[in-house]
Amino acid sequence: MFAPLNQPIQAWAGQRIWLIGASSGIGAALAQQALAAGATVILSARRQVQLEQVAQAHANALVLPFDVLDVAAWQSSYAELVARVGGIDLIVFCAADYRPERSWEVNPTIAAQTLQINLGSVYTGLATILPDLIARGSGGIGLIASVAGFMGLPNASVYGPSKAAMINLAEILYGDLHPKGLNVYLINPGFVKTHLTDKNDFTMPALQTPEQAATAIWHGISKGKFEIHFPWRFTQVLKLLQLLPYRCRFALQSYLVKTP
């Protein structure tokens, strides 16, 4: 009854991990820690130079740069990956875009691109890798969502809904894929210092480094957790707020979050 929802991973050596969005931030930190643990890590993002810097001096790294919005590039990159390392044991979708903006500031063209990066590209990636994982009956899928998907928060007019959809998608994937032998991980970080959160002009509570975030993610995956959320004290407060009636939640939110 209380067994992990996913199969725990005893050792990372020999695991083949494809990180989408590995050139900076959480993705780069995940790559560095997995490489140090002996995993074979395939690093993908648009910026080849940054990917090569992350992979530097690691013989177990494979750099495959491509744009996640390019459907054909997904197919060709995966074909090269299979030819080079035989397939994957885990894929983690880290690529994301974010603009702090109120609802009246949203540009529909930019919003569509953000949604395509944060959510649409995940569907392209799933369509690329799922047939092989299902046929094999093993493997794992990690979706990096966010606590911004827990509830409607100011300044997250596009980013928040994209991450709420990721949370919903992870739940659907678990129901669909767990009976087929696949692991699914829902990753909900709090505030992590990256080039995206550097855009915020407010104090971010419980701000963590990418390295702290990566450590929490790998620990959760190794334990077989479905939802991996951190830092725990901060995320637990938000989860409690989710349980409140809207009248109470909105009143408390307006008190806690000061916006113009």
Tab-separated table of C-alpha atoms in Angstrom:
chain	number	residue	atom	x	y	z
A	1	MET	CA	0.000	0.000	0.000
A	2	PHE	CA	2.839	2.393	0.854
A	3	ALA	CA	5.310	1.168	-1.757
A	4	PRO	CA	6.819	3.807	-4.076
A	5	LEU	CA	4.629	4.656	-7.049
A	6	ASN	CA	7.619	4.171	-9.365
A	7	GLN	CA	10.401	1.617	-9.477
A	8	PRO	CA	13.339	2.894	-7.373
A	9	ILE	CA	16.688	3.257	-9.119
A	10	GLN	CA	19.504	1.653	-7.149
A	11	ALA	CA	22.444	3.017	-9.168
A	12	TRP	CA	22.908	5.623	-11.900
A	13	ALA	CA	25.952	4.065	-13.537
A	14	GLY	CA	24.935	2.730	-16.939
A	15	GLN	CA	21.604	4.583	-17.037
A	16	ARG	CA	20.990	6.401	-20.338
A	17	ILE	CA	19.397	9.763	-19.570
A	18	TRP	CA	18.170	12.275	-22.158
A	19	LEU	CA	17.920	15.787	-20.741
A	20	ILE	CA	15.902	18.248	-22.824
A	21	GLY	CA	16.960	21.795	-21.963
A	22	ALA	CA	20.360	20.931	-20.501
A	23	SER	CA	22.357	24.036	-21.444
A	24	SER	CA	21.697	25.974	-18.230
A	25	GLY	CA	19.776	26.084	-14.979
A	26	ILE	CA	18.244	22.927	-13.561
A	27	GLY	CA	18.908	20.943	-16.738
A	28	ALA	CA	22.637	21.673	-16.655
A	29	ALA	CA	22.847	20.850	-12.944
A	30	LEU	CA	20.985	17.583	-13.510
A	31	ALA	CA	23.447	16.718	-16.281
A	32	GLN	CA	26.529	17.433	-14.212
A	33	GLN	CA	25.324	15.357	-11.269
A	34	ALA	CA	24.211	12.434	-13.447
A	35	LEU	CA	27.504	12.447	-15.349
A	36	ALA	CA	29.438	12.445	-12.087
A	37	ALA	CA	27.360	9.457	-10.936
A	38	GLY	CA	28.359	7.455	-14.022
A	39	ALA	CA	25.234	7.769	-16.143
A	40	THR	CA	25.379	8.166	-19.901
A	41	VAL	CA	23.789	11.570	-20.432
A	42	ILE	CA	22.476	12.940	-23.703
A	43	LEU	CA	22.337	16.730	-23.515
A	44	SER	CA	19.974	18.640	-25.774
A	45	ALA	CA	19.050	22.304	-26.158
A	46	ARG	CA	19.519	24.954	-28.834
A	47	ARG	CA	22.855	26.304	-27.581
A	48	GLN	CA	25.621	23.908	-28.585
A	49	VAL	CA	28.470	25.851	-26.974
A	50	GLN	CA	26.806	25.810	-23.559
A	51	LEU	CA	25.976	22.115	-23.912
A	52	GLU	CA	29.601	21.329	-24.686
A	53	GLN	CA	30.677	23.282	-21.620
A	54	VAL	CA	28.350	21.187	-19.436
A	55	ALA	CA	29.623	17.973	-21.050
A	56	GLN	CA	33.293	18.998	-20.879
A	57	ALA	CA	35.712	16.273	-19.741
A	58	HIS	CA	32.967	13.648	-19.470
A	59	ALA	CA	33.405	10.699	-21.828
A	60	ASN	CA	29.884	9.521	-20.912
A	61	ALA	CA	28.258	12.675	-22.342
A	62	LEU	CA	26.646	12.982	-25.773
A	63	VAL	CA	25.770	16.455	-27.062
A	64	LEU	CA	22.766	16.586	-29.398
A	65	PRO	CA	21.750	20.222	-29.951
A	66	PHE	CA	18.375	20.970	-31.520
A	67	ASP	CA	15.366	23.268	-31.197
A	68	VAL	CA	12.484	21.628	-29.286
A	69	LEU	CA	10.033	23.444	-31.576
A	70	ASP	CA	11.434	21.603	-34.613
A	71	VAL	CA	9.416	18.384	-35.004
A	72	ALA	CA	11.763	16.894	-37.587
A	73	ALA	CA	14.769	17.599	-35.349
A	74	TRP	CA	13.210	15.501	-32.593
A	75	GLN	CA	13.049	12.536	-34.932
A	76	SER	CA	16.562	12.915	-36.331
A	77	SER	CA	18.113	13.543	-32.910
A	78	TYR	CA	16.416	10.507	-31.416
A	79	ALA	CA	17.534	8.358	-34.363
A	80	GLU	CA	21.126	9.492	-33.804
A	81	LEU	CA	20.795	8.839	-30.075
A	82	VAL	CA	19.577	5.285	-30.679
A	83	ALA	CA	22.410	4.677	-33.130
A	84	ARG	CA	24.985	5.965	-30.641
A	85	VAL	CA	23.806	4.576	-27.272
A	86	GLY	CA	21.000	2.162	-28.167
A	87	GLY	CA	18.087	4.054	-26.599
A	88	ILE	CA	17.141	5.764	-23.341
A	89	ASP	CA	16.185	4.705	-19.843
A	90	LEU	CA	14.941	8.120	-18.752
A	91	ILE	CA	13.969	11.394	-20.397
A	92	VAL	CA	13.533	14.609	-18.406
A	93	PHE	CA	11.797	17.583	-20.017
A	94	CYS	CA	13.526	20.685	-18.603
A	95	ALA	CA	13.059	23.196	-21.444
A	96	ALA	CA	10.923	26.189	-20.493
A	97	ASP	CA	10.329	29.862	-21.132
A	98	TYR	CA	8.947	32.482	-18.751
A	99	ARG	CA	7.959	36.132	-18.793
A	100	PRO	CA	6.648	37.848	-15.647
A	101	GLU	CA	3.460	39.522	-16.837
A	102	ARG	CA	-0.008	40.438	-15.652
A	103	SER	CA	-3.009	39.335	-17.697
A	104	TRP	CA	-3.356	42.716	-19.455
A	105	GLU	CA	0.284	42.599	-20.531
A	106	VAL	CA	0.132	39.296	-22.418
A	107	ASN	CA	1.196	39.359	-26.054
A	108	PRO	CA	-0.666	36.559	-27.861
A	109	THR	CA	2.205	35.764	-30.228
A	110	ILE	CA	4.730	35.462	-27.411
A	111	ALA	CA	2.199	33.562	-25.299
A	112	ALA	CA	1.712	30.996	-28.059
A	113	GLN	CA	5.462	30.475	-28.328
A	114	THR	CA	5.809	30.059	-24.547
A	115	LEU	CA	3.027	27.474	-24.509
A	116	GLN	CA	4.649	25.637	-27.396
A	117	ILE	CA	8.019	25.506	-25.639
A	118	ASN	CA	6.671	24.633	-22.199
A	119	LEU	CA	3.959	22.185	-23.240
A	120	GLY	CA	3.715	21.561	-26.968
A	121	SER	CA	7.309	20.374	-27.246
A	122	VAL	CA	6.632	17.776	-24.557
A	123	TYR	CA	3.954	16.177	-26.726
A	124	THR	CA	6.391	16.085	-29.640
A	125	GLY	CA	8.994	14.435	-27.440
A	126	LEU	CA	6.512	11.903	-26.091
A	127	ALA	CA	5.404	10.971	-29.591
A	128	THR	CA	9.068	10.448	-30.470
A	129	ILE	CA	10.126	8.187	-27.609
A	130	LEU	CA	6.992	6.458	-26.296
A	131	PRO	CA	6.659	3.779	-28.989
A	132	ASP	CA	10.095	2.369	-28.102
A	133	LEU	CA	9.606	2.638	-24.338
A	134	ILE	CA	6.204	0.955	-24.490
A	135	ALA	CA	7.514	-1.810	-26.743
A	136	ARG	CA	10.364	-2.428	-24.304
A	137	GLY	CA	8.120	-2.183	-21.240
A	138	SER	CA	10.561	-0.063	-19.226
A	139	GLY	CA	11.909	3.450	-18.938
A	140	GLY	CA	11.010	6.695	-17.255
A	141	ILE	CA	9.599	10.137	-18.105
A	142	GLY	CA	10.186	13.216	-15.958
A	143	LEU	CA	8.194	16.412	-16.415
A	144	ILE	CA	9.515	19.545	-14.729
A	145	ALA	CA	6.410	21.545	-13.904
A	146	SER	CA	6.377	24.155	-11.094
A	147	VAL	CA	4.600	25.271	-7.955
A	148	ALA	CA	3.291	28.026	-10.256
A	149	GLY	CA	0.964	25.315	-11.562
A	150	PHE	CA	-0.559	24.712	-8.126
A	151	MET	CA	-2.806	27.788	-8.309
A	152	GLY	CA	-3.245	31.071	-10.152
A	153	LEU	CA	-0.425	33.357	-9.029
A	154	PRO	CA	0.268	36.951	-10.118
A	155	ASN	CA	2.836	37.526	-12.891
A	156	ALA	CA	2.481	33.960	-14.203
A	157	SER	CA	-0.298	34.601	-16.703
A	158	VAL	CA	1.118	32.216	-19.337
A	159	TYR	CA	3.802	30.292	-17.471
A	160	GLY	CA	1.424	29.225	-14.680
A	161	PRO	CA	-1.229	27.692	-16.944
A	162	SER	CA	1.473	25.873	-18.940
A	163	LYS	CA	2.807	24.303	-15.742
A	164	ALA	CA	-0.686	23.468	-14.470
A	165	ALA	CA	-1.172	21.579	-17.730
A	166	MET	CA	2.116	19.750	-17.146
A	167	ILE	CA	0.882	18.610	-13.737
A	168	ASN	CA	-2.330	17.329	-15.291
A	169	LEU	CA	-0.404	15.642	-18.100
A	170	ALA	CA	1.921	13.857	-15.659
A	171	GLU	CA	-1.104	12.428	-13.840
A	172	ILE	CA	-2.576	11.214	-17.128
A	173	LEU	CA	0.742	9.702	-18.203
A	174	TYR	CA	1.089	7.814	-14.943
A	175	GLY	CA	-2.371	6.297	-15.347
A	176	ASP	CA	-1.657	5.348	-18.945
A	177	LEU	CA	1.943	4.185	-18.691
A	178	HIS	CA	2.463	2.695	-15.245
A	179	PRO	CA	0.497	-0.459	-16.190
A	180	LYS	CA	2.851	-0.777	-19.186
A	181	GLY	CA	5.937	-0.845	-16.952
A	182	LEU	CA	7.006	2.797	-17.330
A	183	ASN	CA	7.868	5.264	-14.564
A	184	VAL	CA	6.492	8.812	-14.575
A	185	TYR	CA	7.856	11.621	-12.407
A	186	LEU	CA	6.106	14.929	-11.714
A	187	ILE	CA	8.684	17.505	-10.604
A	188	ASN	CA	7.407	20.693	-8.949
A	189	PRO	CA	10.252	22.994	-7.905
A	190	GLY	CA	9.778	26.146	-5.901
A	191	PHE	CA	11.877	29.176	-6.789
A	192	VAL	CA	15.241	28.233	-8.325
A	193	LYS	CA	17.826	30.870	-9.291
A	194	THR	CA	18.131	30.715	-13.088
A	195	HIS	CA	18.155	33.180	-15.964
A	196	LEU	CA	14.350	32.859	-15.973
A	197	THR	CA	13.753	33.735	-12.326
A	198	ASP	CA	16.323	36.541	-12.635
A	199	LYS	CA	13.526	38.377	-14.474
A	200	ASN	CA	11.482	38.625	-11.266
A	201	ASP	CA	11.525	41.940	-9.422
A	202	PHE	CA	10.188	40.558	-6.122
A	203	THR	CA	11.728	38.615	-3.263
A	204	MET	CA	11.448	34.900	-3.958
A	205	PRO	CA	10.942	32.875	-0.773
A	206	ALA	CA	13.058	29.763	-0.197
A	207	LEU	CA	15.139	30.458	-3.318
A	208	GLN	CA	17.356	27.495	-4.191
A	209	THR	CA	20.343	26.977	-6.457
A	210	PRO	CA	20.106	24.734	-9.541
A	211	GLU	CA	22.450	22.307	-7.789
A	212	GLN	CA	20.112	22.038	-4.797
A	213	ALA	CA	17.197	21.475	-7.160
A	214	ALA	CA	19.058	18.775	-9.086
A	215	THR	CA	19.997	16.969	-5.871
A	216	ALA	CA	16.341	16.943	-4.773
A	217	ILE	CA	15.201	15.677	-8.183
A	218	TRP	CA	17.699	12.823	-8.407
A	219	HIS	CA	16.957	11.843	-4.817
A	220	GLY	CA	13.217	11.717	-5.530
A	221	ILE	CA	13.649	9.726	-8.732
A	222	SER	CA	16.006	7.255	-7.065
A	223	LYS	CA	13.401	6.688	-4.332
A	224	GLY	CA	10.672	6.030	-6.895
A	225	LYS	CA	8.517	9.022	-5.990
A	226	PHE	CA	5.801	10.196	-8.368
A	227	GLU	CA	5.659	13.832	-7.256
A	228	ILE	CA	8.950	15.452	-6.318
A	229	HIS	CA	8.357	18.901	-4.829
A	230	PHE	CA	10.837	21.128	-3.012
A	231	PRO	CA	11.838	22.888	-0.869
A	232	TRP	CA	9.425	20.911	1.268
A	233	ARG	CA	8.475	23.547	3.837
A	234	PHE	CA	7.642	26.075	1.122
A	235	THR	CA	5.757	23.691	-1.141
A	236	GLN	CA	3.747	22.277	1.768
A	237	VAL	CA	2.431	25.766	2.535
A	238	LEU	CA	1.259	26.141	-1.069
A	239	LYS	CA	-0.361	22.704	-0.984
A	240	LEU	CA	-2.268	23.721	2.147
A	241	LEU	CA	-3.416	26.912	0.419
A	242	GLN	CA	-4.800	24.755	-2.395
A	243	LEU	CA	-7.187	23.142	0.076
A	244	LEU	CA	-8.784	26.423	1.143
A	245	PRO	CA	-12.078	27.682	-0.335
A	246	TYR	CA	-11.508	30.278	-3.038
A	247	ARG	CA	-12.810	33.124	-0.819
A	248	CYS	CA	-10.182	32.366	1.818
A	249	ARG	CA	-7.425	31.599	-0.670
A	250	PHE	CA	-7.896	34.812	-2.660
A	251	ALA	CA	-7.988	36.916	0.519
A	252	LEU	CA	-4.835	35.300	1.885
A	253	GLN	CA	-3.094	35.534	-1.471
A	254	SER	CA	-3.800	39.258	-1.755
A	255	TYR	CA	-2.335	39.703	1.726
A	256	LEU	CA	0.793	37.639	1.100
A	257	VAL	CA	1.526	38.740	-2.480
A	258	LYS	CA	1.785	42.488	-2.891
A	259	THR	CA	1.239	43.512	-6.518
A	260	PRO	CA	0.720	46.908	-8.190
